[in-house]
Coordinates of C-alpha atoms in Angstrom, one line a residue:
M1 CA 0.7 -77.9 -7.1
K2 CA -0.3 -76.0 -3.9
T3 CA 1.2 -72.7 -3.0
E4 CA 3.0 -72.1 0.3
T5 CA -0.1 -70.2 1.6
E6 CA -2.4 -73.2 0.6
K7 CA 0.0 -75.6 2.4
R8 CA -0.3 -73.7 5.7
P9 CA -2.9 -75.1 8.2
W10 CA -6.2 -73.1 8.2
S11 CA -5.6 -71.9 11.8
T12 CA -2.3 -70.3 10.7
R13 CA -3.9 -68.6 7.8
K14 CA -6.8 -67.5 9.9
K15 CA -4.4 -66.0 12.5
A16 CA -2.6 -64.1 9.7
I17 CA -6.0 -62.7 8.4
V18 CA -7.0 -61.6 11.9
I19 CA -3.6 -59.9 12.5
T20 CA -3.9 -58.1 9.2
A21 CA -7.5 -57.0 9.9
I22 CA -6.5 -55.7 13.4
A23 CA -3.6 -53.8 11.8
L24 CA -5.8 -52.2 9.2
A25 CA -8.5 -51.4 11.8
S26 CA -5.8 -49.8 14.0
V27 CA -4.6 -47.6 11.1
V28 CA -8.2 -46.5 10.2
G29 CA -9.0 -45.9 13.9
L30 CA -5.9 -43.8 14.3
L31 CA -6.8 -41.7 11.2
L32 CA -10.3 -41.2 12.4
L33 CA -9.0 -40.2 15.9
T34 CA -6.6 -37.8 14.3
V35 CA -9.4 -36.2 12.2
L36 CA -11.8 -36.1 15.1
S37 CA -9.1 -34.5 17.4
Y38 CA -8.4 -31.9 14.7
L39 CA -12.1 -31.1 14.3
L40 CA -12.4 -30.7 18.1
Y41 CA -9.4 -28.4 18.1
V42 CA -10.9 -26.2 15.4
V43 CA -14.2 -26.0 17.2
A44 CA -12.5 -25.3 20.6
D45 CA -10.1 -22.8 19.1
Y46 CA -12.8 -20.8 17.3
R47 CA -13.6 -17.4 18.5
R48 CA -15.0 -14.3 16.8
I49 CA -13.2 -11.0 17.3
P50 CA -15.6 -8.8 19.4
D51 CA -17.5 -6.0 17.7
D52 CA -16.8 -2.3 18.4
I53 CA -13.2 -2.2 19.6
A54 CA -11.2 0.9 20.3
L55 CA -8.0 0.9 18.2
E56 CA -4.6 2.3 19.2
V57 CA -3.2 5.1 17.1
K58 CA 0.5 4.9 16.8
S59 CA 2.8 7.8 15.8
N60 CA -0.2 10.1 15.7
Q61 CA 0.7 13.2 13.6
T62 CA 0.1 16.8 14.8
S63 CA -0.6 18.4 11.4
A64 CA -4.2 19.5 10.8
A65 CA -6.0 18.8 7.6
A66 CA -7.3 22.0 6.0
A67 CA -10.8 22.1 4.5
D68 CA -9.5 23.9 1.3
G69 CA -6.7 21.5 0.4
E70 CA -6.4 18.8 -2.3
Y71 CA -5.7 15.3 -1.0
T72 CA -5.0 11.7 -2.1
V73 CA -6.1 8.4 -0.6
M74 CA -4.7 5.0 -1.6
T75 CA -6.2 1.5 -1.1
Y76 CA -3.9 -1.5 -1.6
N77 CA -4.3 -5.2 -0.7
V78 CA -0.7 -6.4 -0.3
G79 CA -1.7 -10.1 -0.2
F80 CA 0.5 -10.9 2.9
G81 CA 3.6 -10.6 0.7
A82 CA 3.1 -13.9 -1.1
Y83 CA 1.8 -13.0 -4.5
S84 CA 4.7 -12.7 -6.9
P85 CA 3.4 -12.7 -10.5
D86 CA 3.9 -16.4 -10.8
Y87 CA 2.4 -17.3 -7.4
T88 CA -0.9 -19.2 -7.2
F89 CA -3.1 -19.7 -4.1
F90 CA -4.8 -23.0 -3.3
M91 CA -8.3 -21.5 -2.7
D92 CA -8.5 -19.8 -6.1
T93 CA -10.2 -21.8 -8.8
G94 CA -11.3 -20.9 -12.3
I95 CA -12.0 -22.2 -15.8
M96 CA -10.2 -21.3 -19.0
K97 CA -12.4 -20.5 -22.0
D98 CA -11.5 -23.8 -23.6
G99 CA -13.1 -25.5 -20.6
K100 CA -9.9 -26.5 -18.7
P101 CA -10.4 -26.1 -14.9
T102 CA -7.6 -24.3 -13.0
Q103 CA -6.7 -24.2 -9.3
G104 CA -3.9 -22.5 -7.4
K105 CA -1.2 -24.5 -5.6
H106 CA 0.3 -22.8 -2.6
G107 CA -0.9 -22.3 1.0
T108 CA 2.0 -20.1 2.2
A109 CA 4.5 -17.7 0.7
R110 CA 7.1 -19.7 -1.2
S111 CA 9.9 -18.5 1.0
K112 CA 10.6 -15.9 3.7
A113 CA 12.9 -14.0 1.4
E114 CA 10.4 -13.8 -1.4
M115 CA 7.7 -12.7 1.1
E116 CA 10.0 -10.0 2.5
R117 CA 10.8 -8.7 -1.0
N118 CA 7.1 -8.5 -1.9
I119 CA 6.0 -6.8 1.3
S120 CA 8.9 -4.3 1.2
G121 CA 8.2 -3.6 -2.5
A122 CA 4.5 -3.0 -1.7
A123 CA 5.5 -0.6 1.1
A124 CA 7.9 1.2 -1.3
L125 CA 5.0 1.7 -3.7
V126 CA 3.0 3.4 -1.0
K127 CA 6.0 5.6 -0.1
E128 CA 6.6 6.4 -3.8
H129 CA 3.0 7.7 -4.3
A130 CA 3.0 9.4 -0.9
P131 CA -0.8 9.5 -0.4
D132 CA -2.2 11.6 2.4
F133 CA -4.2 8.6 3.6
A134 CA -3.9 4.9 2.9
M135 CA -5.8 1.7 3.5
I136 CA -3.7 -1.4 3.4
Q137 CA -5.3 -4.9 3.5
E138 CA -3.8 -8.4 4.2
V139 CA -1.1 -7.2 6.6
D140 CA 0.0 -10.2 8.6
Y141 CA 1.6 -10.8 12.0
A142 CA 2.4 -14.1 13.8
S143 CA 1.2 -16.0 10.7
T144 CA 2.3 -19.4 9.4
R145 CA 1.7 -18.3 5.8
S146 CA 4.1 -15.3 6.1
Y147 CA 6.8 -16.9 8.3
K148 CA 5.6 -15.1 11.4
V149 CA 7.0 -11.8 10.2
D150 CA 5.3 -8.8 11.7
Q151 CA 4.3 -7.0 8.5
R152 CA 2.8 -4.1 10.3
E153 CA 6.4 -2.8 10.8
Y154 CA 6.8 -2.4 7.0
F155 CA 3.9 0.1 7.0
A156 CA 5.1 2.1 10.0
L157 CA 6.1 4.9 7.6
D158 CA 7.7 8.2 8.6
G159 CA 5.3 11.1 8.6
Y160 CA 2.2 8.9 9.1
G161 CA 0.0 8.0 12.1
S162 CA -1.2 4.4 11.8
V163 CA -4.1 2.3 13.1
F164 CA -4.2 -1.5 12.8
A165 CA -7.5 -3.4 12.9
E166 CA -7.3 -7.2 13.1
N167 CA -9.5 -8.4 10.2
Y168 CA -9.4 -12.1 11.0
H169 CA -7.5 -14.9 12.7
S170 CA -7.7 -18.6 11.9
S171 CA -7.0 -21.9 13.6
Y172 CA -4.2 -24.1 12.1
L173 CA -5.4 -25.2 8.7
M174 CA -3.6 -28.5 7.7
Y175 CA -4.5 -28.1 4.0
P176 CA -2.9 -28.1 1.4
F177 CA -1.1 -31.2 2.8
G178 CA 2.2 -30.4 1.2
D179 CA 2.1 -26.7 2.1
P180 CA -0.4 -26.2 4.9
H181 CA -1.9 -22.7 5.3
G182 CA -1.4 -22.9 9.0
K183 CA -2.5 -20.5 11.7
N184 CA -2.8 -16.9 10.6
N185 CA -3.6 -13.3 11.7
A186 CA -4.3 -10.6 9.2
G187 CA -5.6 -7.1 9.3
I188 CA -6.0 -3.6 7.9
T189 CA -3.6 -0.8 8.4
T190 CA -4.9 2.8 8.0
L191 CA -2.4 5.6 7.5
S192 CA -2.8 9.3 7.9
R193 CA -0.5 12.3 7.5
Y194 CA -2.9 14.3 9.7
G195 CA -3.9 14.0 13.3
I196 CA -6.4 11.2 14.2
T197 CA -8.8 11.8 17.0
D198 CA -10.1 8.2 17.4
S199 CA -10.5 4.9 15.5
R200 CA -12.7 1.8 16.1
R201 CA -13.0 -1.7 14.6
Y202 CA -16.4 -3.1 13.7
A203 CA -17.4 -6.6 12.7
F204 CA -19.0 -7.5 9.3
P205 CA -21.5 -10.3 9.3
I206 CA -20.1 -13.7 8.2
A207 CA -21.5 -17.1 7.3
G208 CA -23.2 -19.2 10.0
G209 CA -23.2 -22.9 10.7
F210 CA -20.2 -24.9 9.8
S211 CA -19.3 -22.4 7.2
K212 CA -18.2 -20.0 9.9
F213 CA -15.0 -22.0 10.3
T214 CA -14.0 -21.3 6.7
D215 CA -15.6 -17.8 6.2
L216 CA -13.2 -16.0 8.5
D217 CA -13.9 -12.8 10.4
R218 CA -14.2 -9.7 8.3
C219 CA -14.2 -6.1 9.5
F220 CA -14.1 -2.4 8.8
S221 CA -12.6 0.4 10.9
I222 CA -13.8 4.0 11.2
T223 CA -11.0 6.6 11.7
H224 CA -11.9 10.2 12.5
I225 CA -9.7 13.0 11.3
P226 CA -10.4 16.7 12.0
V227 CA -10.8 18.9 8.8
G228 CA -11.3 22.5 9.8
D229 CA -14.4 22.5 12.0
K230 CA -15.6 19.2 10.5
T231 CA -14.5 15.6 10.5
L232 CA -13.4 13.1 7.9
S233 CA -14.7 9.6 8.5
L234 CA -12.2 7.3 6.9
I235 CA -13.7 3.8 6.6
S236 CA -11.2 1.0 5.8
L237 CA -12.7 -2.3 4.8
H238 CA -12.0 -5.8 3.5
M239 CA -15.1 -7.8 2.6
S240 CA -15.4 -11.5 2.3
A241 CA -13.9 -13.6 -0.5
Y242 CA -14.9 -17.0 -1.8
D243 CA -18.5 -16.2 -1.1
K244 CA -20.4 -17.9 -4.0
G245 CA -23.1 -15.6 -5.4
G246 CA -22.0 -12.8 -3.0
V247 CA -24.6 -13.7 -0.4
I248 CA -22.5 -12.7 2.6
R249 CA -21.0 -9.7 0.8
K250 CA -24.6 -8.5 0.2
K251 CA -25.2 -8.5 4.0
Q252 CA -21.9 -6.7 4.5
A253 CA -22.8 -4.1 1.9
E254 CA -26.2 -3.5 3.6
L255 CA -24.4 -2.9 7.0
L256 CA -21.9 -0.6 5.3
A257 CA -24.7 1.4 3.8
S258 CA -26.2 2.1 7.2
V259 CA -22.8 3.1 8.6
L260 CA -22.2 5.5 5.7
T261 CA -25.5 7.1 6.3
A262 CA -25.0 7.4 10.1
E263 CA -21.5 9.0 9.6
Y264 CA -22.9 11.4 6.9
E265 CA -25.8 12.5 9.1
K266 CA -23.3 13.6 11.8
G267 CA -22.1 16.2 9.3
N268 CA -18.9 14.3 8.4
Y269 CA -17.1 13.9 5.2
V270 CA -17.1 10.2 4.5
I271 CA -14.7 8.0 2.4
A272 CA -15.0 4.2 2.5
G273 CA -12.3 2.3 0.7
G274 CA -10.6 -1.0 0.4
D275 CA -11.0 -4.5 -1.1
F276 CA -14.7 -4.9 -1.7
N277 CA -14.2 -8.3 -3.4
Q278 CA -17.0 -7.2 -5.7
D279 CA -16.9 -5.6 -9.2
L280 CA -17.2 -1.8 -8.7
I281 CA -17.5 -0.7 -12.4
G282 CA -20.4 -2.9 -13.6
D283 CA -18.3 -4.7 -16.2
L284 CA -17.0 -8.2 -15.3
E285 CA -15.6 -8.7 -18.8
K286 CA -13.9 -5.4 -19.4
F287 CA -10.3 -6.7 -19.6
P288 CA -8.9 -9.2 -22.2
S289 CA -8.7 -12.7 -20.7
E290 CA -8.5 -16.4 -21.7
Q291 CA -10.5 -17.3 -18.6
K292 CA -14.2 -17.3 -17.9
I293 CA -15.6 -15.1 -15.2
P294 CA -14.8 -16.9 -11.9
E295 CA -17.3 -17.8 -9.3
W296 CA -15.7 -15.7 -6.6
V297 CA -16.5 -12.3 -8.2
S298 CA -19.9 -10.7 -8.1
T299 CA -21.1 -7.1 -8.8
Y300 CA -21.8 -4.5 -6.1
D301 CA -25.5 -3.9 -6.0
A302 CA -26.4 -0.3 -6.8
K303 CA -29.2 -0.6 -4.3
D304 CA -26.7 -0.8 -1.5
I305 CA -25.3 2.6 -2.3
P306 CA -27.2 5.0 0.0
E307 CA -28.4 8.4 -0.8
H308 CA -25.7 11.1 -0.9
F309 CA -23.0 8.5 -1.9
A310 CA -21.4 7.1 -5.1
I311 CA -18.8 4.5 -6.1
H312 CA -15.5 5.8 -7.4
A313 CA -13.4 3.3 -9.2
D314 CA -11.2 3.3 -12.2
K315 CA -13.2 2.5 -15.3
N316 CA -10.5 3.5 -17.8
S317 CA -7.5 1.4 -16.7
A318 CA -5.9 -1.0 -19.2
V319 CA -5.8 -3.6 -16.4
G320 CA -7.9 -4.5 -13.3
S321 CA -7.1 -3.9 -9.7
C322 CA -7.1 -7.6 -8.9
R323 CA -6.0 -10.7 -10.8
G324 CA -7.2 -14.3 -10.4
A325 CA -4.6 -16.4 -8.5
D326 CA -5.6 -19.8 -9.8
V327 CA -3.0 -19.3 -12.6
V328 CA 0.2 -17.3 -13.0
W329 CA -0.1 -13.7 -14.1
E330 CA -0.1 -13.3 -17.8
R331 CA -1.4 -10.0 -19.2
G332 CA -4.3 -10.7 -21.6
S333 CA -4.7 -14.2 -20.4
T334 CA -5.3 -14.1 -16.6
Y335 CA -8.7 -12.8 -15.5
T336 CA -8.7 -9.3 -13.9
C337 CA -11.4 -7.1 -12.6
V338 CA -11.9 -3.9 -10.5
I339 CA -12.8 -4.7 -6.9
D340 CA -10.7 -2.1 -5.2
G341 CA -11.9 1.5 -4.9
F342 CA -14.0 3.9 -2.8
I343 CA -17.5 4.9 -1.8
V344 CA -17.6 8.6 -1.2
S345 CA -20.2 11.1 0.2
D346 CA -21.4 14.0 -1.9
N347 CA -19.7 16.6 0.3
V348 CA -16.4 15.4 -1.1
K349 CA -15.4 16.3 -4.7
V350 CA -13.5 13.5 -6.4
K351 CA -11.2 14.7 -9.1
S352 CA -9.7 11.4 -10.3
T353 CA -9.5 7.7 -9.4
R354 CA -6.8 5.6 -11.0
I355 CA -5.3 2.1 -10.8
I356 CA -1.6 2.1 -10.5
D357 CA -0.4 -0.5 -12.9
S358 CA 2.3 -2.3 -11.0
D359 CA 2.0 -5.4 -13.2
F360 CA 1.0 -7.3 -10.1
K361 CA 4.7 -7.3 -9.2
Y362 CA 4.2 -7.5 -5.4
S363 CA 0.6 -8.7 -4.9
D364 CA -2.4 -10.0 -6.7
H365 CA -3.8 -6.5 -6.4
N366 CA -2.7 -3.2 -7.9
P367 CA -2.9 0.0 -5.7
V368 CA -5.7 2.5 -6.4
V369 CA -5.3 6.2 -5.8
M370 CA -8.1 8.8 -5.5
T371 CA -7.6 12.5 -5.6
F372 CA -10.2 14.7 -3.9
E373 CA -11.2 17.9 -2.3
F374 CA -13.6 18.7 0.5
I375 CA -16.7 20.8 -0.4
V376 CA -16.9 23.6 2.2

């Protein structure tokens, strides 16, 4: 017995097939047009932040740094306020030692309230340890991922002059589809209890070709602070992440080496600090973990440390300065390493460098504090 479809005249069935085909073609065409329009938007919206930009010093202090004092400097990546201990980030991937692949989930902070708790908690940690100088990374403003809150205001701390260098900005990222990362602006805040004479932002090299749309701008700033009759060159930096094999970070380290040497040859004291996104202690497996070493971490090449300089990072901590964000934080299980620290000239005497174990309460990084003296 014939079905209703078989009973229809061929012309009627043909018409239905054509209509269905047109409908499908229209949907596919609309999707292709949407994708093409988005790609054209990303290309048209792309712009690199210019190199060598003078930075504004806000609330500049009048106190002068003495050459014979003892000082502290902190570096802290505050992770745009998103990283509660159980927060995972969509770009982070890894592999457990049993072979299970892992990947983070979120593109934005889970709520405005949670983000504000984390960023205010991070600022409170800075105030608690009261460093003389601080380098704070991943400070957002006008960003989708942090609910357009101006996080620079949280680090406008009493008693400090501040300088903000825009590290990168991005076009609207539609992924992850359920929680799009959006359009973002992030930077580095440098704090000083002592008077600043000038500060400038400089661009790091980044990937070329199509990769430039995913390897965002990266920068460092040089802030000059008088110390007696000499000058402290405080270099705040945030190197590239998600750079497989550390190829771009290698180029960034080579540029940094030339800058360190140039500042030293001027007769300055030089301290470079921040998130290097590279292992600084030469031990990628120092801390207990149920995860394999992830692809995003590489080791800082000793050849990129110029003469008269040395790395200072905490080799004795019970936990790293950064955790993987592909899984929730669990001590002894989640991968950690030391990628936050300092490169210091030999006319500065480093007395100690230690990771502040915050248990990653407010960020996927722990703060690092270095105590030092100037060699007169």
